[in-house]
Amino acid sequence: MTPRLPPLMYPPMNFLSLSRSHRLFEALGRNYEIYFPYPGYSGSSFTNSALTPIQKAELGGVRTVDPVKAFFFMGRERVSDGFDSAPPGTRTRPLCIIGAKACDLQGFRILDQVFMDPEYGDPTYRRLRETSLVISSDCTTALETCFCTALGLQPHPQGLFDLNLSPVDGGYLVEAGSAKGQAVLDAHPDLFEEAPSGLTAARDAARSEVKAMVESNVAATGTPNGKDLAGRVVHHYDSPLWAEEASTCVECGACNTICPTCHCFLLYDQKNDRGFSRFRVWDSCLLNDFARVAGGANPRERLWMRLRNRFEKKFEFFPATGGMIACTGCGRCTSACPGKIDIKRVLRKLAGD
Amino acid sequence: MTEKTPYSSVECEVLDVKVETPAIRTFKLRPVRELSFLPGQFMQVSVPGVGEAPFTPSSFCKIKETIEFTIVRVGRVTEAIHTLKPGDRVGVRGPYGKGYPLDAFRGRDVFVVGGGVGLAPLRTLMYSLFDMRKDLGKLVYRAGCRTPSDFLYWEEINSWASKPELDMRLTVDRSDGTRECAVGLVTTIMDFDGVDVSKAVGVACGPPVMMKFVTKSFLSLGFRDENIYLSMEKNMSCGFGKCGHCRLGNFYCCKDGPVFTYAAIKEFPGIWD
Ligand code: FES
């Protein structure tokens, strides 16, 4: 650890102008494979700097359509080759994810707990988490589907980032959240400058404004507070609400794959040039066979039971076993659902009698 | 130390295949390195490039060089397993989960009830109980199958009848004219003599409906919730609490089970589904 200078001797060099941010990202591109949000028809999605010029990055706005988890816990990943006990070699260049939002960072809390346990840690996930650089950014607006504040989160990052960028006039206010992030600041002293006065206040005002937008969403929809959801799924275990909500479900599993905390997967084996390999692929608890046992018995035979299971897992199992709700309020499941199942509505019903 | 992946299997050679019933075979495997396990723990057995499925070993855990699995042909992977011949290679990883807490059984009466393919994991357990027989109180074994020809390990189990101090009874749902056996559900042969139910351990392993009714019988006989051990079956993929397939209430069956006391799970809705 390098000793830090006493903070008051120098004003913080934490302003990064827009044009210098592009230089920073280009410089990082020498060591990292860079991904950043790029606006599209239904929201922004991550793109690679090899495909899209970094100048097109959209760091404000809201969470991307695709969850950041997909870079760390990939849709399909080779996890073993033959009888070899060593993990298969993976990419050589570490990742740099730019523009992760607070809800995605919260997703790391859940996924880290699942995949980085000391006994059976997932080597690929761990390596990606350790080698990647995560540059998050504040939300500068909110979607109707956003409800992070109901779960005690804020629409701006409060940890679990290496660097956070808060969009302000002419560029970003930058905060380092880890030694790795600080090292980036230290390595590019020419790019950062003292923030023009008033920018910190402007950032805080912008944050409050976005937070108020999410809070008014939450209030308008009667979305309950996460704290009040303990025991509610069990309370409503046999309620007709599940069948009501599941009546439009088409069993596509989009709510699972798009979710920053859904971690379920299936292992499958395949013959190949190496002999055979084992793959871990995303699985979805809404699909019929998810819990079916080999003999044919299916404990969650009906679609509504599987929908209930999703809520039970997130709002009962995780709080009981991991001390936190496995939902970040990002609203992606609501946006992705072809059946228009709205998680806020389900939670409101759960909070009722 | 080189990094290890928890997903890889240990290579094993198939040494012997024994046909138990038309749909059930027992495979004796020799792993290239030792795979120890405790009664009740399970492992993932794979056919290279085809897939894997979870099984509890059926052999005595103190035999280290080989390990046996009794496997019913019910799906794609078990179909492939059933084609295996001596000399073929398979993969095994594990063991996973918690087995029976045998140390806690010491000094107590133990009442074991099994049904159908549940007799496979119980064979492992019975070997260990025989091994620690002098430390136990009464030992009771009740087993039921659909028909006499479905009875796993028929000769072997019948040979246990000569063991001193084993109170054993077998039953079948209906006779099929092959072997001589009493007829009736296993819950109808749960009477016994002189077991101290306030401390006795009850063990049930078999199809969910059977375990449900055996648990009811244990309870009405006076067994305590915390002394009833159930071997729960769930869909399993990873085996170590990551893939999410095997959730049972606030537990993962793979890592917190597959053996649970009734006390631990009785409050969760839908445990028998
Ligand atoms: S089998 Fe994967 S969590 Fe239990």
XYZ file of C-alpha atoms and ligand atoms in Angstrom:
630
model
C 0.000 0.000 0.000
C 1.323 3.443 -0.898
C 0.760 5.969 1.868
C -1.836 8.562 0.957
C -1.050 12.250 1.332
C -3.028 14.136 3.933
C -6.185 15.138 2.074
C -6.194 18.830 2.897
C -2.763 19.652 1.539
C -3.907 19.265 -2.044
C -7.334 19.841 -3.486
C -8.786 16.593 -4.855
C -7.921 16.069 -8.510
C -11.145 14.314 -9.253
C -12.598 16.019 -12.280
C -12.344 14.204 -15.588
C -13.427 16.186 -18.617
C -15.439 14.408 -21.287
C -12.639 14.496 -23.847
C -10.096 13.299 -21.295
C -12.425 10.492 -20.291
C -12.072 9.183 -23.834
C -8.308 9.353 -23.492
C -8.535 7.491 -20.205
C -10.679 4.754 -21.723
C -8.323 4.465 -24.686
C -5.373 4.158 -22.336
C -7.188 1.492 -20.312
C -7.899 -0.291 -23.579
C -4.213 -1.178 -23.806
C -4.557 -3.478 -20.794
C -8.222 -4.256 -20.700
C -10.982 -5.381 -23.006
C -13.384 -2.473 -22.676
C -17.177 -2.695 -22.600
C -19.485 0.298 -22.242
C -23.169 1.159 -22.686
C -24.269 2.255 -26.109
C -27.759 3.656 -26.653
C -30.186 1.571 -28.665
C -33.873 1.444 -29.436
C -35.059 -0.041 -26.156
C -32.312 1.272 -23.893
C -28.556 1.049 -23.873
C -26.646 -2.202 -24.075
C -23.027 -3.090 -23.583
C -20.772 -2.946 -26.586
C -17.085 -3.586 -27.083
C -14.634 -0.809 -27.891
C -13.491 -2.892 -30.844
C -16.979 -2.546 -32.344
C -18.030 0.946 -31.331
C -15.883 4.056 -30.841
C -15.551 4.817 -27.170
C -16.771 8.384 -27.828
C -20.240 6.904 -28.265
C -20.351 5.624 -24.684
C -23.443 6.724 -22.771
C -22.492 6.813 -19.104
C -25.502 8.642 -17.715
C -29.019 7.407 -18.160
C -30.122 4.240 -16.433
C -29.029 0.602 -16.196
C -28.363 -1.213 -19.457
C -30.828 -3.676 -20.941
C -28.366 -6.520 -20.325
C -27.122 -7.179 -16.791
C -23.440 -6.720 -15.941
C -23.512 -10.237 -14.432
C -23.263 -11.632 -17.962
C -19.570 -10.658 -18.077
C -18.750 -12.512 -14.890
C -21.217 -15.375 -14.815
C -21.519 -16.054 -18.495
C -24.488 -17.560 -20.259
C -22.371 -20.523 -21.243
C -18.959 -21.319 -19.910
C -16.640 -24.296 -20.228
C -15.830 -25.292 -16.651
C -13.845 -28.490 -17.035
C -12.081 -30.511 -19.706
C -11.984 -34.283 -19.516
C -10.878 -35.527 -16.120
C -8.509 -32.588 -15.682
C -8.857 -31.102 -12.218
C -7.504 -27.695 -13.307
C -9.986 -25.139 -14.598
C -9.856 -24.597 -18.367
C -7.784 -21.616 -19.438
C -9.858 -18.543 -20.197
C -9.341 -15.147 -21.791
C -5.980 -13.514 -21.311
C -7.029 -9.839 -21.313
C -8.900 -8.691 -18.242
C -12.211 -6.902 -18.618
C -13.008 -3.286 -17.950
C -16.725 -2.646 -17.590
C -17.669 0.995 -17.833
C -21.061 2.325 -16.847
C -22.269 -0.299 -14.371
C -25.087 1.076 -12.230
C -25.723 0.729 -8.524
C -28.233 -2.094 -9.103
C -25.652 -4.126 -11.009
C -23.080 -3.589 -8.278
C -25.595 -4.807 -5.731
C -25.953 -7.883 -7.934
C -22.267 -8.592 -7.254
C -23.036 -8.827 -3.563
C -25.339 -11.751 -4.176
C -23.265 -13.422 -6.892
C -20.034 -13.055 -4.902
C -21.687 -14.799 -2.002
C -22.832 -17.641 -4.252
C -19.727 -18.091 -6.378
C -16.796 -17.081 -4.186
C -17.257 -19.293 -1.138
C -13.971 -20.713 0.122
C -14.876 -24.376 -0.226
C -16.423 -24.637 -3.685
C -15.567 -21.267 -5.218
C -16.130 -21.009 -8.951
C -12.657 -20.422 -10.410
C -13.822 -18.573 -13.527
C -16.130 -16.222 -11.706
C -13.488 -15.527 -9.079
C -10.802 -14.827 -11.656
C -13.043 -12.466 -13.590
C -14.011 -10.601 -10.429
C -10.404 -10.316 -9.341
C -8.924 -9.225 -12.649
C -11.666 -6.938 -13.971
C -11.857 -3.211 -13.541
C -15.365 -1.976 -12.779
C -16.061 1.672 -13.560
C -19.573 2.508 -12.467
C -21.634 5.625 -13.003
C -24.588 7.418 -11.407
C -28.043 7.080 -12.874
C -29.073 10.447 -14.285
C -32.699 9.515 -14.731
C -35.051 6.677 -13.776
C -37.376 4.353 -15.617
C -40.920 3.643 -14.567
C -39.733 0.122 -13.701
C -37.013 1.295 -11.290
C -37.591 0.703 -7.569
C -34.153 0.366 -6.003
C -34.963 2.795 -3.211
C -37.683 0.455 -1.916
C -34.923 -2.067 -1.260
C -32.725 0.374 0.596
C -30.465 1.132 -2.381
C -29.639 4.400 -4.090
C -29.571 5.098 -7.822
C -25.895 5.966 -7.513
C -23.104 3.567 -6.582
C -22.083 3.375 -2.969
C -19.414 0.716 -3.096
C -18.237 -2.368 -4.987
C -16.724 -0.262 -7.777
C -13.123 0.469 -8.641
C -13.968 3.914 -9.972
C -17.269 5.716 -10.038
C -18.050 8.471 -12.506
C -20.770 11.000 -11.699
C -21.824 12.858 -14.826
C -21.605 16.635 -14.264
C -21.305 19.612 -16.579
C -18.430 19.032 -19.003
C -17.367 15.649 -17.676
C -17.366 13.508 -14.555
C -16.577 13.687 -10.896
C -14.500 10.622 -10.145
C -14.320 8.603 -6.977
C -11.977 5.685 -6.358
C -13.573 2.787 -4.495
C -10.654 0.389 -4.353
C -6.868 0.267 -4.471
C -7.178 -0.848 -8.081
C -9.250 2.217 -8.900
C -6.885 4.497 -7.035
C -4.002 3.051 -9.042
C -5.764 4.130 -12.240
C -6.039 7.680 -10.907
C -2.395 7.623 -9.855
C -1.259 6.325 -13.223
C -2.895 9.171 -15.163
C -2.243 12.353 -13.200
C -2.333 14.383 -16.420
C -5.979 13.508 -17.080
C -7.529 14.563 -13.792
C -7.878 18.074 -12.540
C -9.297 19.935 -9.621
C -13.067 20.035 -9.825
C -14.442 23.484 -10.686
C -16.232 24.817 -7.642
C -19.831 23.913 -7.158
C -19.636 20.622 -9.059
C -19.873 18.460 -5.979
C -22.999 20.299 -4.937
C -24.340 19.922 -8.474
C -23.646 16.188 -8.364
C -25.415 15.823 -5.044
C -28.396 17.781 -6.331
C -28.577 15.564 -9.423
C -28.403 12.457 -7.249
C -31.212 13.687 -5.036
C -33.325 14.464 -8.058
C -32.934 10.944 -9.480
C -33.550 9.412 -6.115
C -36.756 11.435 -5.841
C -37.821 10.115 -9.260
C -37.402 6.521 -8.095
C -39.123 7.256 -4.807
C -42.105 8.742 -6.567
C -42.285 5.578 -8.752
C -42.281 3.494 -5.627
C -44.919 5.634 -3.950
C -47.161 5.835 -7.013
C -47.199 2.064 -7.418
C -47.540 1.288 -3.729
C -44.393 -0.819 -3.857
C -43.663 -2.041 -0.330
C -40.360 -1.601 1.396
C -38.032 -4.602 1.305
C -37.970 -4.642 5.105
C -41.692 -5.355 5.154
C -41.479 -8.368 2.858
C -40.044 -10.873 5.338
C -42.297 -13.910 5.569
C -44.746 -12.599 2.965
C -44.214 -15.305 0.355
C -44.791 -17.998 2.942
C -47.799 -16.069 4.229
C -49.230 -16.025 0.697
C -48.046 -19.507 -0.153
C -51.469 -20.770 -1.206
C -52.817 -17.440 -2.382
C -54.543 -17.133 -5.766
C -52.137 -14.287 -6.531
C -49.620 -16.724 -8.012
C -52.021 -18.185 -10.510
C -53.287 -14.701 -11.376
C -49.805 -13.416 -12.026
C -48.650 -16.536 -13.839
C -51.650 -16.510 -16.168
C -49.750 -14.440 -18.733
C -46.363 -16.112 -18.218
C -45.102 -17.729 -21.410
C -42.320 -19.598 -19.604
C -39.533 -17.887 -21.553
C -37.220 -17.484 -18.579
C -36.277 -13.917 -19.563
C -36.869 -12.694 -15.993
C -34.174 -15.105 -14.835
C -31.565 -14.510 -17.499
C -31.911 -10.722 -17.353
C -31.760 -10.606 -13.546
C -28.525 -9.325 -11.967
C -28.864 -11.775 -9.074
C -30.293 -14.941 -10.641
C -27.462 -17.427 -10.462
C -29.036 -20.764 -11.294
C -27.295 -22.906 -13.831
C -27.174 -26.344 -15.269
C -24.085 -28.405 -15.960
C -24.000 -30.341 -19.166
C -21.377 -32.480 -20.797
C -20.422 -32.562 -24.417
C -18.004 -34.604 -26.491
C -15.473 -32.498 -28.372
C -11.896 -32.401 -29.690
C -10.551 -32.509 -26.157
C -12.516 -35.686 -25.517
C -15.290 -34.111 -23.523
C -15.947 -30.962 -21.569
C -18.404 -29.783 -18.977
C -20.293 -26.538 -19.462
C -22.196 -24.380 -17.062
C -25.179 -22.696 -18.708
C -27.753 -20.334 -17.279
C -30.862 -22.105 -16.196
C -34.254 -20.699 -15.369
C -36.498 -21.756 -12.514
C -39.577 -20.761 -14.519
C -38.966 -23.597 -16.966
C -40.923 -26.770 -16.458
C -38.045 -29.181 -15.902
C -36.036 -27.059 -13.517
C -36.884 -29.051 -10.398
C -38.110 -32.252 -12.002
C -36.285 -35.327 -10.740
C -35.099 -38.169 -12.930
C -37.973 -40.431 -11.927
C -40.390 -37.860 -13.381
C -41.799 -36.304 -10.213
C -41.959 -32.522 -10.405
C -42.318 -30.629 -7.140
C -43.232 -27.481 -9.074
C -45.419 -28.895 -11.702
C -47.549 -25.814 -12.303
C -46.302 -22.551 -13.738
C -47.634 -20.558 -10.798
C -45.627 -22.721 -8.415
C -42.523 -21.856 -10.366
C -43.339 -18.151 -10.303
C -43.871 -18.427 -6.557
C -40.540 -20.190 -6.270
C -38.778 -17.257 -7.907
C -40.155 -14.905 -5.259
C -39.572 -17.345 -2.451
C -35.944 -17.673 -3.458
C -35.337 -13.935 -3.667
C -37.425 -12.705 -0.744
C -37.305 -15.617 1.737
C -34.379 -17.932 1.004
C -31.699 -15.278 0.433
C -32.619 -13.092 3.406
C -32.640 -16.231 5.607
C -29.401 -17.742 4.318
C -27.385 -14.784 3.066
C -28.782 -11.875 5.011
C -30.031 -9.969 1.979
C -32.864 -9.810 -0.502
C -31.762 -11.130 -3.882
C -33.400 -8.331 -5.826
C -31.805 -5.002 -6.658
C -34.877 -3.116 -7.838
C -33.498 -2.739 -11.351
C -36.844 -3.644 -12.896
C -35.279 -5.602 -15.743
C -37.596 -8.584 -15.215
C -40.610 -6.305 -15.641
C -39.184 -4.754 -18.812
C -38.238 -8.120 -20.266
C -41.494 -9.947 -19.530
C -43.656 -10.583 -22.597
C -46.512 -11.401 -20.210
C -46.230 -7.996 -18.507
C -45.702 -9.488 -15.066
C -44.686 -6.495 -12.993
C -42.496 -7.298 -10.012
C -43.662 -4.151 -8.216
C -47.257 -5.293 -8.542
C -46.403 -8.758 -7.229
C -44.589 -7.237 -4.260
C -47.541 -4.976 -3.559
C -49.839 -8.001 -3.489
C -47.399 -9.809 -1.203
C -47.422 -6.947 1.249
C -51.244 -7.054 1.377
C -53.335 -9.446 3.453
C -0.660 -25.228 -5.598
C -2.478 -25.388 -8.875
C -6.024 -24.193 -8.895
C -8.724 -26.863 -8.965
C -12.161 -26.624 -10.441
C -15.005 -28.026 -8.356
C -16.739 -29.117 -11.558
C -14.342 -31.824 -12.723
C -14.839 -35.527 -12.125
C -12.402 -38.192 -11.045
C -11.867 -40.916 -13.594
C -13.032 -44.394 -12.592
C -12.898 -47.779 -14.245
C -15.974 -49.983 -14.290
C -14.901 -53.266 -12.663
C -18.168 -55.113 -12.515
C -21.828 -54.750 -13.450
C -24.475 -56.688 -11.559
C -28.013 -56.887 -12.879
C -30.331 -56.437 -9.887
C -33.673 -56.161 -11.686
C -34.501 -55.516 -15.358
C -34.208 -51.763 -14.752
C -31.615 -51.677 -11.963
C -27.907 -52.461 -12.056
C -25.110 -52.132 -9.546
C -21.815 -50.802 -10.879
C -18.568 -51.447 -9.077
C -16.051 -48.694 -9.872
C -12.366 -48.246 -9.171
C -11.406 -44.562 -8.970
C -7.904 -43.502 -10.042
C -7.618 -41.707 -6.732
C -9.396 -42.365 -3.471
C -12.928 -41.031 -3.120
C -14.032 -41.286 0.505
C -17.604 -40.755 1.544
C -19.873 -41.147 4.523
C -23.197 -42.996 4.534
C -25.893 -40.686 3.194
C -23.590 -38.448 1.159
C -24.033 -38.470 -2.590
C -21.883 -38.185 -5.682
C -22.326 -37.172 -9.298
C -21.654 -40.055 -11.695
C -21.020 -39.199 -15.346
C -20.607 -40.936 -18.633
C -17.904 -38.963 -20.453
C -19.468 -36.445 -22.820
C -23.009 -37.625 -22.084
C -23.863 -36.135 -18.714
C -24.063 -36.791 -15.024
C -26.633 -37.766 -12.439
C -26.584 -37.842 -8.628
C -26.425 -41.120 -6.665
C -25.681 -42.182 -3.162
C -23.092 -44.973 -3.098
C -24.444 -48.345 -2.024
C -21.196 -49.931 -0.829
C -19.521 -49.929 2.576
C -17.673 -46.644 3.082
C -14.690 -48.295 4.722
C -13.867 -50.106 1.495
C -11.657 -47.520 -0.151
C -10.400 -49.041 -3.389
C -13.783 -49.506 -4.973
C -17.163 -47.877 -4.748
C -20.553 -49.167 -5.823
C -23.608 -47.409 -7.173
C -26.981 -49.027 -7.680
C -28.671 -47.217 -10.536
C -32.192 -47.334 -11.946
C -32.614 -46.703 -15.646
C -34.985 -43.744 -15.788
C -33.549 -41.113 -18.122
C -30.954 -40.165 -20.692
C -27.907 -40.372 -18.431
C -28.927 -43.543 -16.607
C -29.737 -45.080 -19.990
C -26.103 -44.453 -20.972
C -24.842 -45.716 -17.622
C -26.730 -48.953 -18.176
C -24.774 -49.618 -21.361
C -21.469 -49.601 -19.432
C -19.369 -52.742 -19.322
C -16.325 -53.728 -17.279
C -13.317 -51.777 -18.513
C -15.333 -48.683 -19.470
C -14.485 -45.298 -17.982
C -16.806 -43.059 -16.033
C -16.432 -39.904 -13.969
C -17.360 -39.416 -10.337
C -17.239 -36.220 -8.305
C -18.109 -35.635 -4.711
C -18.968 -36.658 -2.100
C -21.451 -33.886 -1.421
C -23.676 -32.955 1.430
C -23.941 -34.270 4.925
C -24.500 -37.889 5.677
C -26.042 -39.552 8.714
C -24.506 -38.302 11.981
C -23.438 -41.782 13.096
C -21.705 -40.535 16.203
C -25.021 -39.203 17.432
C -26.535 -42.677 16.965
C -24.221 -44.239 19.553
C -25.954 -45.725 22.554
C -29.394 -45.418 20.976
C -31.890 -47.721 19.299
C -31.898 -47.300 15.526
C -34.968 -47.995 13.411
C -34.318 -48.015 9.659
C -37.143 -48.063 7.117
C -36.549 -48.233 3.405
C -38.471 -48.611 0.211
C -37.726 -49.266 -3.444
C -34.397 -47.880 -4.629
C -34.047 -46.241 -1.234
C -32.597 -49.591 -0.198
C -29.390 -48.637 -2.044
C -28.271 -45.770 0.208
C -29.528 -47.776 3.192
C -27.225 -50.643 2.276
C -24.294 -48.276 2.886
C -25.860 -47.166 6.132
C -26.563 -50.729 7.296
C -22.932 -51.768 6.695
C -21.814 -48.900 8.910
C -24.417 -49.733 11.555
C -23.305 -53.396 11.555
C -19.762 -52.123 11.894
C -20.664 -50.130 15.008
C -23.255 -52.639 16.181
C -21.850 -52.999 19.696
C -22.268 -49.251 20.248
C -25.935 -49.279 19.344
C -29.042 -50.281 21.229
C -31.675 -52.204 19.303
C -31.318 -52.285 15.535
C -34.510 -52.554 13.514
C -34.703 -52.826 9.730
C -37.923 -52.682 7.717
C -37.921 -52.754 3.942
C -40.629 -52.738 1.335
C -40.745 -52.948 -2.416
C -43.489 -53.104 -5.028
C -43.040 -56.776 -5.884
C -40.550 -59.460 -4.837
C -38.702 -59.161 -8.143
C -38.200 -55.430 -7.516
C -36.406 -56.234 -4.258
C -32.837 -54.987 -4.383
C -30.103 -57.145 -2.854
C -32.668 -59.865 -2.070
C -30.192 -62.608 -1.198
C -27.887 -60.309 0.687
C -30.652 -58.755 2.764
C -32.081 -62.164 3.548
C -28.653 -63.294 4.716
C -28.805 -60.507 7.338
C -31.573 -62.515 9.001
C -28.870 -64.638 10.588
C -27.246 -61.573 12.187
C -27.691 -61.507 15.917
C -29.690 -58.616 17.233
C -31.135 -57.406 13.989
C -34.890 -57.147 14.061
C -35.643 -57.377 10.360
C -38.866 -57.633 8.385
C -39.520 -57.339 4.680
C -42.716 -56.729 2.762
C -43.981 -56.171 -0.769
C -47.036 -54.283 -2.063
C -48.114 -57.330 -4.006
C -46.763 -60.771 -4.704
C -45.669 -61.729 -8.217
C -45.107 -65.408 -7.681
C -41.308 -65.173 -7.759
C -39.999 -64.976 -4.198
C -41.758 -65.625 -0.904
C -42.454 -62.400 0.954
C -45.054 -60.895 3.257
C -47.537 -58.591 1.534
C -48.501 -55.116 2.772
C -47.245 -51.543 2.894
C -44.079 -50.958 4.865
C -46.015 -48.834 7.348
C -47.941 -51.964 8.374
C -44.769 -53.660 9.665
C -43.530 -50.865 11.856
C -44.406 -52.514 15.154
C -41.427 -53.540 17.256
C -40.447 -54.636 20.731
C -38.630 -52.698 23.363
C -37.382 -49.686 21.425
C -36.982 -46.598 23.573
C -38.849 -44.169 21.322
C -37.987 -41.102 23.330
C -34.349 -41.467 22.294
C -34.531 -43.803 19.305
C -33.317 -42.732 15.880
C -35.679 -43.275 12.957
C -34.278 -43.364 9.439
C -36.434 -43.313 6.305
C -35.247 -43.540 2.737
C -37.429 -44.169 -0.277
C -39.985 -42.527 -2.543
C -41.463 -39.275 -1.135
C -44.927 -40.727 -0.436
C -43.418 -43.622 1.424
C -41.263 -41.275 3.511
C -44.268 -39.122 4.252
C -46.212 -42.072 5.654
C -43.224 -43.582 7.432
C -42.619 -40.209 9.102
C -46.261 -40.188 10.209
C -45.827 -43.669 11.651
C -42.619 -42.692 13.445
C -44.401 -39.727 14.960
C -47.369 -41.764 16.092
C -45.017 -44.333 17.612
C -43.575 -41.484 19.671
C -40.321 -40.752 17.849
C -39.157 -37.175 18.243
C -38.999 -34.791 15.248
C -35.299 -34.226 15.764
C -34.598 -37.968 15.803
C -36.230 -38.743 12.467
C -33.741 -38.695 9.589
C -35.066 -38.314 6.072
C -33.137 -38.676 2.872
C -34.603 -36.047 0.553
C -34.500 -36.311 -3.186
C -34.275 -33.156 -5.299
C -33.085 -32.314 -8.785
C -29.337 -31.747 -8.391
C -26.794 -30.351 -10.780
C -23.755 -28.834 -9.070
C -23.839 -30.637 -5.729
C -22.419 -27.732 -3.744
C -24.984 -24.973 -3.345
C -24.461 -22.932 -6.473
C -26.768 -24.033 -9.262
C -29.961 -23.493 -7.283
C -31.722 -26.629 -8.451
C -32.228 -28.435 -5.187
C -33.743 -25.799 -2.913
C -35.800 -27.214 -0.070
C -37.219 -24.372 2.004
C -34.282 -22.366 3.252
C -31.828 -25.170 2.540
C -30.072 -26.593 -0.428
C -30.624 -30.314 -0.426
C -27.148 -30.933 -1.891
C -25.150 -29.060 0.678
C -27.342 -28.945 3.783
C -28.757 -32.449 3.161
C -29.554 -34.731 1.515
C -30.175 -36.196 4.976
C -32.314 -33.865 7.093
C -34.040 -34.318 10.384
C -37.777 -33.928 10.181
C -37.437 -31.141 12.745
C -35.225 -29.134 10.389
C -37.599 -29.166 7.445
C -41.101 -29.716 8.781
C -41.988 -26.001 8.775
C -41.276 -25.558 5.071
C -44.262 -25.831 2.792
C -44.334 -28.636 0.248
C -41.536 -30.841 1.577
C -43.130 -34.022 0.254
C -43.837 -32.667 -3.243
S -27.351 -29.204 -6.650
Fe -26.724 -27.201 -7.200
S -27.429 -26.039 -5.528
Fe -27.830 -28.060 -4.933
